[in-house]
């Protein structure tokens, strides 16, 4: 486990942002929303009535650190949500007394929407920038524009006056590297072009790997499994930090441009989540509350898909169906808003010059026949099988790199893969172009203005069988060795599948590209691309197990309801087939591989075990470590902390009765005791530790007691020993608990943590319970 | 409260169904899925180990009635889901031992999808039938086809050879009533036509009211508030029964045909839910489990919207956003499947002859300008205001009919409204046609083949100001007096809003229908209809507070991504404006008006009260009625039942210790005691009642004890007295509890029921807590 954490300090982030989205907005933000902590202080006097115990004052963070979490730990959703409600109540109460507070209350209510607007703008802008940069750098591998090196091939020739209609792709301003260096444009200099192509690809790939290794190890991979885990309540500090964002953005461009078989769909979700996390820092409401921040991140993942596929509704459904853990209706509305803003921003930037959000906007206008459902369902079956196989092969490969020396040389691995890909990809036009360009080439309707060779207006009787072999080899090579960015090929599954299947499609088209079929070509191409499209969707469905969101994304891509029934039939079939082979999507498989504590919401726990079978301590273990509400000294408590590694301790009335009073977290306890030792006068090792609200009668000579009532959670969740585990799992899932106490007839018997549950589930599924690494 | 319950006996339903969806399928169903109860019996021997207490055997329904609910009560979601998991486990275990059981297990796993398929087919077919019948009967008010009375106007003239291109709407075969009776087709017979039109309308309306009153009082209204309540776990027997379905289907056609300002969108959701509920009877899995059945009903409400608007994705989102309470991912997939099947079925029936799912398919192809956002947002504000006003007026009116004598004469009310509507609607062509025809007229692109007067190919300089007044009066009349079906106008809010706004739109178009503007008309019409459309959407958003689903429905209706950003802007504005005025949608307002126990998931509970403030008994009340696990006699228990009205009793170890053992439901207790008295030998009033698993030592002369361990829930939910109510509300919502016990330091102190929570919430919102009527 890499635990390199990058601290994200506020000024630096604000600096980056200022550059990114303009001075005015950030200044408005920074001035409009005060960051002063005193808003958060509770004003309720806790000592008015002593007989009635009060609930734990979660806002009272006079002792710094209380109420926060350690890295690689799970948050307590209930506690976080309580904190937010307390905060909201505070603001509402204050707003009745002064105008400033009222204004603040209003700005607080709208801050969520403002944040969504900013996330949408920033992600849309970044996605647009990535698209443009990747386009330019992809072309840079082949040549350079004399009018200005920052023009890509298309722009260069558009701007030129010497471009003819027949050969719009060629203009004197655009020089291949061979032309520039040797000066001739004959076919014999192809070797030089090939060499330059490979060199640039290697350079880009090398830069990408080095940047990731040096600055942001978390920037590797698509990030979707980690984001899924984070959304479920896990903490990985720095995973969504500013360094990750910067490096991920740069290396995404480099990796895509290097020609590796990877796409920007998954990483864009990560980039959008980084934006959201960074922007959260400007809003107290979200900065200080892990649960609220996760609502924002859920929306951000919708934004990511929205800009990747140009599908705002699909993005929202992707977030709902695939990544989110807690998705209330409020988040639904906000996600939709943010996704639309992002799509609109991207469209305004217009990176592809076609007024579309994506390069591969596909239009299906021909109606379909009922009989066509049969091939579509067959494609669904094949896609599901392929998806399940892909997940299996991918996980096997990742396990291999994890356990053998293969994973120790990421830089070399990437360079080898890039070399192979570049060497094999250059000779054939269709493998040389980027995936999205190729898809666009395949699906766009042929028109008179279209210079594509596939349309048959220029006839090339090129290499058919040879090139097909090469393409297949390239696809195979890419599949075996992976996208290359440092950890594994799996993480860019989406793009990989796209690219892999392109080889299939290219095959289909090359065959028809003979003169005899020239007349029928147009029709065959439409049929072939339609079936390829369905196969592609089915495979994506088999790999990710998305259904509704996938159909909606494709619906938004193809822009018509015409094909919704066949699409649904194909994706549903694919999901069923893949589910029959293995229950996990690629994301879940990788979450499990990495041992993250993720409680899957989709699958029900079906075993007939009871809470008593799972709770700690077991029968053979020593009794449960508990604190008593009074009667323990500072020294005793400190010894208990030192002797154990538990994250929290139940507090009982007395060791004899074992009647539960509350629960205290280890972190809070350690911080409070340290604080008392340092700042409270007269506290010594024999001082009493009191969790009660009222002082018990003590001798006047005794040293002052340490009162820890304020860190005691008086409402811990409890279940009885007879509670079936299925209900316990349900409670953990739905309420987002970290732990739960087990009682019988009023006596505390044990404790169940999220980790215990995950271990138990692993055991019941005949997996290694020790594979669950984190709390 | 009308509590007329219609029992839905299985054979009759199967009969209806056989007629509806064909013999083969039902026979397959009835033979394929055995209905024998022995599948449900538990095979685990509970008496093997006595020292380890076992969880309550929920499957053990040897005593009939145990585990069921009374009418107008709330279900226990946790218990129902446990029951289903136990059932599933049972089947899985058995499937390992025999092939028949394995086949049954497979058919059980696929029964959910089969059920969805059937619901989709049945709802789609019914919706198609309703569309065709309503179209025909609407035309019947004006005249009849000589070729066959079952042809509507359009079909009659299509089939005729004498129809000319210029006057496609007129053909000799289609006779108005005046032509048929008097024999001339002069303008002077208009009075006779008007008389016939009004008579038919009155007849249809009268039939509709009488049918509803006589056979199915539950068939009144749109049904969405009730369905929302049922989905949240409430039981209203007969609300989704076969009589409701039959009568609702017939009266929906009658009511729409009578020309009242109502539409079929809301009722179609009710019809789809009835279909789902009836079809559930054929599947043991769903018939015997209230929670599973509600999953199916959630999907059915998606189906209803899918056929009403021709928007399958919108339907799923409607179910998710507006009506569903518990919506797991599995339900998402199934809803989508069912919605698609229904849409596809409806499309195959092709009720409108245009290959579209709906009559008012709208196409917007003109691009929009950024500045246009301003009028769109303004329309959103206006729509939100109008929506909030509508809800307010509507609720005020409903309260009036509820509390005064006004509500005592539903038949007369409906007839008066119909008379007024018909009298006023006839003179003007646009009010005479049905709402959907009018919308279709307004939005379809003008073509050479279009005979619509609005397109300007035939010029009529008809009455402008006069007709506008009449139209406005009609709209007003309809609004004040309601749609007519027996209870209230509010229940068909969707349709009403449509019709009301048509008057606005008609106004806008009539003004442009002057010769001077004839050239510019086409453009103005497009602009006017676009803005009308946006106003319509905003109002719908303001009334129902839907956002994402509304945008998606409109997206599917208009068939293009072009207008998604303006649509979103309009609906979001409308929701914000309406929310600022009052928090409730029309459905929630009516749920509250009717006092249903609905725990709103959207709004958070924000008050700082604790469980101790809400729990019963209060400080002044007598102590909590509890049972002890042993030591009580049958007589004592029966006296406790007779003296109290509580739905359940906690079981404690002893009255002194008040340590909680479990919880027993009143209904289960009554049934078990009755059963013991009847069937267990030697049980007398002094017999002991035991909730323990092992018999305590008793004297041999004592009468045999009644053992009730099997009805004891050993894992009741508990919270501590210090638990904030916000957390308690959250637990109730997310887990779907009926009650929760309150303990302090292991001692039972009180109980909180769903009704207590709702009363408390009403109190905190300064409403009458006694308005909550049901448990």
PDB file of N, CA and C in Angstrom, chain B residues 273-329:
ATOM      1  N   UNK B 273     -50.100   0.198 -11.463  1.00  0.00           N
ATOM      2  CA  UNK B 273     -49.874  -0.385 -10.138  1.00  0.00           C
ATOM      3  C   UNK B 273     -50.907  -1.464  -9.831  1.00  0.00           C
ATOM      4  N   UNK B 274     -52.152  -1.244 -10.261  1.00  0.00           N
ATOM      5  CA  UNK B 274     -53.177  -2.283 -10.085  1.00  0.00           C
ATOM      6  C   UNK B 274     -52.772  -3.554 -10.836  1.00  0.00           C
ATOM      7  N   UNK B 275     -52.334  -3.377 -12.083  1.00  0.00           N
ATOM      8  CA  UNK B 275     -51.875  -4.529 -12.868  1.00  0.00           C
ATOM      9  C   UNK B 275     -50.793  -5.277 -12.099  1.00  0.00           C
ATOM     10  N   UNK B 276     -49.825  -4.519 -11.592  1.00  0.00           N
ATOM     11  CA  UNK B 276     -48.692  -5.126 -10.887  1.00  0.00           C
ATOM     12  C   UNK B 276     -49.176  -5.887  -9.676  1.00  0.00           C
ATOM     13  N   UNK B 277     -50.067  -5.272  -8.913  1.00  0.00           N
ATOM     14  CA  UNK B 277     -50.552  -5.898  -7.689  1.00  0.00           C
ATOM     15  C   UNK B 277     -51.310  -7.191  -8.002  1.00  0.00           C
ATOM     16  N   UNK B 278     -52.126  -7.147  -9.057  1.00  0.00           N
ATOM     17  CA  UNK B 278     -52.892  -8.336  -9.419  1.00  0.00           C
ATOM     18  C   UNK B 278     -51.961  -9.439  -9.920  1.00  0.00           C
ATOM     19  N   UNK B 279     -50.995  -9.054 -10.750  1.00  0.00           N
ATOM     20  CA  UNK B 279     -50.059 -10.061 -11.270  1.00  0.00           C
ATOM     21  C   UNK B 279     -49.198 -10.656 -10.161  1.00  0.00           C
ATOM     22  N   UNK B 280     -48.960  -9.882  -9.111  1.00  0.00           N
ATOM     23  CA  UNK B 280     -48.178 -10.390  -7.977  1.00  0.00           C
ATOM     24  C   UNK B 280     -48.822 -11.620  -7.360  1.00  0.00           C
ATOM     25  N   UNK B 281     -50.163 -11.720  -7.492  1.00  0.00           N
ATOM     26  CA  UNK B 281     -50.852 -12.850  -6.888  1.00  0.00           C
ATOM     27  C   UNK B 281     -50.425 -14.195  -7.463  1.00  0.00           C
ATOM     28  N   UNK B 282     -49.848 -14.147  -8.662  1.00  0.00           N
ATOM     29  CA  UNK B 282     -49.454 -15.408  -9.291  1.00  0.00           C
ATOM     30  C   UNK B 282     -48.058 -15.859  -8.881  1.00  0.00           C
ATOM     31  N   UNK B 283     -47.399 -15.036  -8.119  1.00  0.00           N
ATOM     32  CA  UNK B 283     -46.023 -15.363  -7.734  1.00  0.00           C
ATOM     33  C   UNK B 283     -45.950 -15.376  -6.206  1.00  0.00           C
ATOM     34  N   UNK B 284     -45.740 -16.561  -5.652  1.00  0.00           N
ATOM     35  CA  UNK B 284     -45.682 -16.700  -4.195  1.00  0.00           C
ATOM     36  C   UNK B 284     -44.741 -15.694  -3.567  1.00  0.00           C
ATOM     37  N   UNK B 285     -43.585 -15.537  -4.211  1.00  0.00           N
ATOM     38  CA  UNK B 285     -42.550 -14.633  -3.720  1.00  0.00           C
ATOM     39  C   UNK B 285     -43.103 -13.239  -3.446  1.00  0.00           C
ATOM     40  N   UNK B 286     -43.971 -12.765  -4.326  1.00  0.00           N
ATOM     41  CA  UNK B 286     -44.470 -11.406  -4.190  1.00  0.00           C
ATOM     42  C   UNK B 286     -45.826 -11.358  -3.487  1.00  0.00           C
ATOM     43  N   UNK B 287     -46.604 -12.444  -3.610  1.00  0.00           N
ATOM     44  CA  UNK B 287     -47.915 -12.437  -2.991  1.00  0.00           C
ATOM     45  C   UNK B 287     -47.787 -12.391  -1.479  1.00  0.00           C
ATOM     46  N   UNK B 288     -46.807 -13.093  -0.954  1.00  0.00           N
ATOM     47  CA  UNK B 288     -46.737 -13.252   0.487  1.00  0.00           C
ATOM     48  C   UNK B 288     -45.787 -12.291   1.147  1.00  0.00           C
ATOM     49  N   UNK B 289     -45.220 -11.375   0.384  1.00  0.00           N
ATOM     50  CA  UNK B 289     -44.254 -10.476   1.003  1.00  0.00           C
ATOM     51  C   UNK B 289     -44.556  -9.033   0.638  1.00  0.00           C
ATOM     52  N   UNK B 290     -44.920  -8.275   1.643  1.00  0.00           N
ATOM     53  CA  UNK B 290     -45.316  -6.890   1.397  1.00  0.00           C
ATOM     54  C   UNK B 290     -44.153  -6.045   0.884  1.00  0.00           C
ATOM     55  N   UNK B 291     -42.948  -6.312   1.362  1.00  0.00           N
ATOM     56  CA  UNK B 291     -41.799  -5.510   0.935  1.00  0.00           C
ATOM     57  C   UNK B 291     -41.460  -5.796  -0.527  1.00  0.00           C
ATOM     58  N   UNK B 292     -41.446  -7.090  -0.887  1.00  0.00           N
ATOM     59  CA  UNK B 292     -41.130  -7.451  -2.270  1.00  0.00           C
ATOM     60  C   UNK B 292     -42.192  -6.890  -3.209  1.00  0.00           C
ATOM     61  N   UNK B 293     -43.447  -6.915  -2.756  1.00  0.00           N
ATOM     62  CA  UNK B 293     -44.508  -6.419  -3.608  1.00  0.00           C
ATOM     63  C   UNK B 293     -44.341  -4.922  -3.850  1.00  0.00           C
ATOM     64  N   UNK B 294     -43.853  -4.224  -2.854  1.00  0.00           N
ATOM     65  CA  UNK B 294     -43.644  -2.795  -3.030  1.00  0.00           C
ATOM     66  C   UNK B 294     -42.519  -2.489  -4.011  1.00  0.00           C
ATOM     67  N   UNK B 295     -41.532  -3.379  -4.075  1.00  0.00           N
ATOM     68  CA  UNK B 295     -40.505  -3.198  -5.112  1.00  0.00           C
ATOM     69  C   UNK B 295     -41.145  -3.273  -6.489  1.00  0.00           C
ATOM     70  N   UNK B 296     -42.062  -4.238  -6.640  1.00  0.00           N
ATOM     71  CA  UNK B 296     -42.742  -4.393  -7.925  1.00  0.00           C
ATOM     72  C   UNK B 296     -43.595  -3.161  -8.221  1.00  0.00           C
ATOM     73  N   UNK B 297     -44.262  -2.655  -7.184  1.00  0.00           N
ATOM     74  CA  UNK B 297     -45.117  -1.488  -7.394  1.00  0.00           C
ATOM     75  C   UNK B 297     -44.297  -0.264  -7.788  1.00  0.00           C
ATOM     76  N   UNK B 298     -43.090  -0.142  -7.218  1.00  0.00           N
ATOM     77  CA  UNK B 298     -42.208   0.964  -7.623  1.00  0.00           C
ATOM     78  C   UNK B 298     -41.941   0.891  -9.116  1.00  0.00           C
ATOM     79  N   UNK B 299     -41.668  -0.318  -9.589  1.00  0.00           N
ATOM     80  CA  UNK B 299     -41.419  -0.499 -11.011  1.00  0.00           C
ATOM     81  C   UNK B 299     -42.675  -0.180 -11.804  1.00  0.00           C
ATOM     82  N   UNK B 300     -43.834  -0.558 -11.251  1.00  0.00           N
ATOM     83  CA  UNK B 300     -45.085  -0.330 -11.974  1.00  0.00           C
ATOM     84  C   UNK B 300     -45.366   1.154 -12.137  1.00  0.00           C
ATOM     85  N   UNK B 301     -44.991   1.954 -11.150  1.00  0.00           N
ATOM     86  CA  UNK B 301     -45.261   3.380 -11.309  1.00  0.00           C
ATOM     87  C   UNK B 301     -44.378   3.954 -12.418  1.00  0.00           C
ATOM     88  N   UNK B 302     -43.182   3.375 -12.589  1.00  0.00           N
ATOM     89  CA  UNK B 302     -42.352   3.779 -13.732  1.00  0.00           C
ATOM     90  C   UNK B 302     -43.044   3.398 -15.034  1.00  0.00           C
ATOM     91  N   UNK B 303     -43.662   2.229 -15.044  1.00  0.00           N
ATOM     92  CA  UNK B 303     -44.377   1.763 -16.229  1.00  0.00           C
ATOM     93  C   UNK B 303     -45.516   2.724 -16.571  1.00  0.00           C
ATOM     94  N   UNK B 304     -46.236   3.148 -15.536  1.00  0.00           N
ATOM     95  CA  UNK B 304     -47.362   4.058 -15.752  1.00  0.00           C
ATOM     96  C   UNK B 304     -46.929   5.325 -16.461  1.00  0.00           C
ATOM     97  N   UNK B 305     -45.850   5.939 -15.982  1.00  0.00           N
ATOM     98  CA  UNK B 305     -45.373   7.169 -16.615  1.00  0.00           C
ATOM     99  C   UNK B 305     -44.826   6.869 -18.006  1.00  0.00           C
ATOM    100  N   UNK B 306     -44.200   5.713 -18.128  1.00  0.00           N
ATOM    101  CA  UNK B 306     -43.645   5.330 -19.426  1.00  0.00           C
ATOM    102  C   UNK B 306     -44.728   5.289 -20.496  1.00  0.00           C
ATOM    103  N   UNK B 307     -45.899   4.720 -20.169  1.00  0.00           N
ATOM    104  CA  UNK B 307     -46.953   4.655 -21.182  1.00  0.00           C
ATOM    105  C   UNK B 307     -47.717   5.967 -21.298  1.00  0.00           C
ATOM    106  N   UNK B 308     -47.753   6.734 -20.214  1.00  0.00           N
ATOM    107  CA  UNK B 308     -48.494   7.994 -20.271  1.00  0.00           C
ATOM    108  C   UNK B 308     -47.781   9.010 -21.154  1.00  0.00           C
ATOM    109  N   UNK B 309     -46.462   9.093 -21.019  1.00  0.00           N
ATOM    110  CA  UNK B 309     -45.716  10.103 -21.763  1.00  0.00           C
ATOM    111  C   UNK B 309     -44.845   9.502 -22.861  1.00  0.00           C
ATOM    112  N   UNK B 310     -44.830   8.191 -22.954  1.00  0.00           N
ATOM    113  CA  UNK B 310     -43.921   7.576 -23.919  1.00  0.00           C
ATOM    114  C   UNK B 310     -42.475   7.791 -23.556  1.00  0.00           C
ATOM    115  N   UNK B 311     -42.192   7.849 -22.244  1.00  0.00           N
ATOM    116  CA  UNK B 311     -40.849   8.171 -21.784  1.00  0.00           C
ATOM    117  C   UNK B 311     -40.373   7.126 -20.789  1.00  0.00           C
ATOM    118  N   UNK B 312     -39.754   6.034 -21.277  1.00  0.00           N
ATOM    119  CA  UNK B 312     -39.339   4.983 -20.338  1.00  0.00           C
ATOM    120  C   UNK B 312     -38.287   5.433 -19.321  1.00  0.00           C
ATOM    121  N   UNK B 313     -37.291   6.184 -19.772  1.00  0.00           N
ATOM    122  CA  UNK B 313     -36.263   6.625 -18.816  1.00  0.00           C
ATOM    123  C   UNK B 313     -36.864   7.619 -17.833  1.00  0.00           C
ATOM    124  N   UNK B 314     -37.671   8.525 -18.364  1.00  0.00           N
ATOM    125  CA  UNK B 314     -38.349   9.488 -17.513  1.00  0.00           C
ATOM    126  C   UNK B 314     -39.225   8.795 -16.484  1.00  0.00           C
ATOM    127  N   UNK B 315     -39.848   7.706 -16.877  1.00  0.00           N
ATOM    128  CA  UNK B 315     -40.692   6.968 -15.949  1.00  0.00           C
ATOM    129  C   UNK B 315     -39.890   6.400 -14.794  1.00  0.00           C
ATOM    130  N   UNK B 316     -38.737   5.836 -15.117  1.00  0.00           N
ATOM    131  CA  UNK B 316     -37.885   5.277 -14.059  1.00  0.00           C
ATOM    132  C   UNK B 316     -37.453   6.388 -13.103  1.00  0.00           C
ATOM    133  N   UNK B 317     -37.075   7.523 -13.667  1.00  0.00           N
ATOM    134  CA  UNK B 317     -36.640   8.617 -12.807  1.00  0.00           C
ATOM    135  C   UNK B 317     -37.805   9.198 -12.011  1.00  0.00           C
ATOM    136  N   UNK B 318     -38.987   9.201 -12.598  1.00  0.00           N
ATOM    137  CA  UNK B 318     -40.174   9.648 -11.869  1.00  0.00           C
ATOM    138  C   UNK B 318     -40.391   8.757 -10.653  1.00  0.00           C
ATOM    139  N   UNK B 319     -40.294   7.454 -10.884  1.00  0.00           N
ATOM    140  CA  UNK B 319     -40.469   6.522  -9.777  1.00  0.00           C
ATOM    141  C   UNK B 319     -39.422   6.767  -8.702  1.00  0.00           C
ATOM    142  N   UNK B 320     -38.195   6.988  -9.149  1.00  0.00           N
ATOM    143  CA  UNK B 320     -37.093   7.212  -8.205  1.00  0.00           C
ATOM    144  C   UNK B 320     -37.250   8.532  -7.459  1.00  0.00           C
ATOM    145  N   UNK B 321     -37.573   9.578  -8.196  1.00  0.00           N
ATOM    146  CA  UNK B 321     -37.561  10.916  -7.609  1.00  0.00           C
ATOM    147  C   UNK B 321     -38.850  11.229  -6.865  1.00  0.00           C
ATOM    148  N   UNK B 322     -39.966  10.723  -7.374  1.00  0.00           N
ATOM    149  CA  UNK B 322     -41.238  11.230  -6.874  1.00  0.00           C
ATOM    150  C   UNK B 322     -41.978  10.246  -5.974  1.00  0.00           C
ATOM    151  N   UNK B 323     -42.106   9.003  -6.390  1.00  0.00           N
ATOM    152  CA  UNK B 323     -43.014   8.135  -5.626  1.00  0.00           C
ATOM    153  C   UNK B 323     -42.353   7.075  -4.759  1.00  0.00           C
ATOM    154  N   UNK B 324     -41.179   6.585  -5.152  1.00  0.00           N
ATOM    155  CA  UNK B 324     -40.658   5.424  -4.441  1.00  0.00           C
ATOM    156  C   UNK B 324     -40.054   5.776  -3.096  1.00  0.00           C
ATOM    157  N   UNK B 325     -40.082   4.791  -2.225  1.00  0.00           N
ATOM    158  CA  UNK B 325     -39.569   4.968  -0.875  1.00  0.00           C
ATOM    159  C   UNK B 325     -38.292   4.142  -0.738  1.00  0.00           C
ATOM    160  N   UNK B 326     -38.399   2.924  -1.187  1.00  0.00           N
ATOM    161  CA  UNK B 326     -37.262   2.007  -1.124  1.00  0.00           C
ATOM    162  C   UNK B 326     -36.969   1.623  -2.556  1.00  0.00           C
ATOM    163  N   UNK B 327     -35.838   2.059  -3.073  1.00  0.00           N
ATOM    164  CA  UNK B 327     -35.560   1.877  -4.500  1.00  0.00           C
ATOM    165  C   UNK B 327     -34.145   1.349  -4.685  1.00  0.00           C
ATOM    166  N   UNK B 328     -33.937   0.048  -4.422  1.00  0.00           N
ATOM    167  CA  UNK B 328     -32.587  -0.489  -4.614  1.00  0.00           C
ATOM    168  C   UNK B 328     -32.247  -0.589  -6.096  1.00  0.00           C
ATOM    169  N   UNK B 329     -30.996  -0.853  -6.396  1.00  0.00           N
ATOM    170  CA  UNK B 329     -30.533  -0.911  -7.782  1.00  0.00           C
ATOM    171  C   UNK B 329     -31.271  -1.987  -8.575  1.00  0.00           C
TER     172      UNK B 329
END
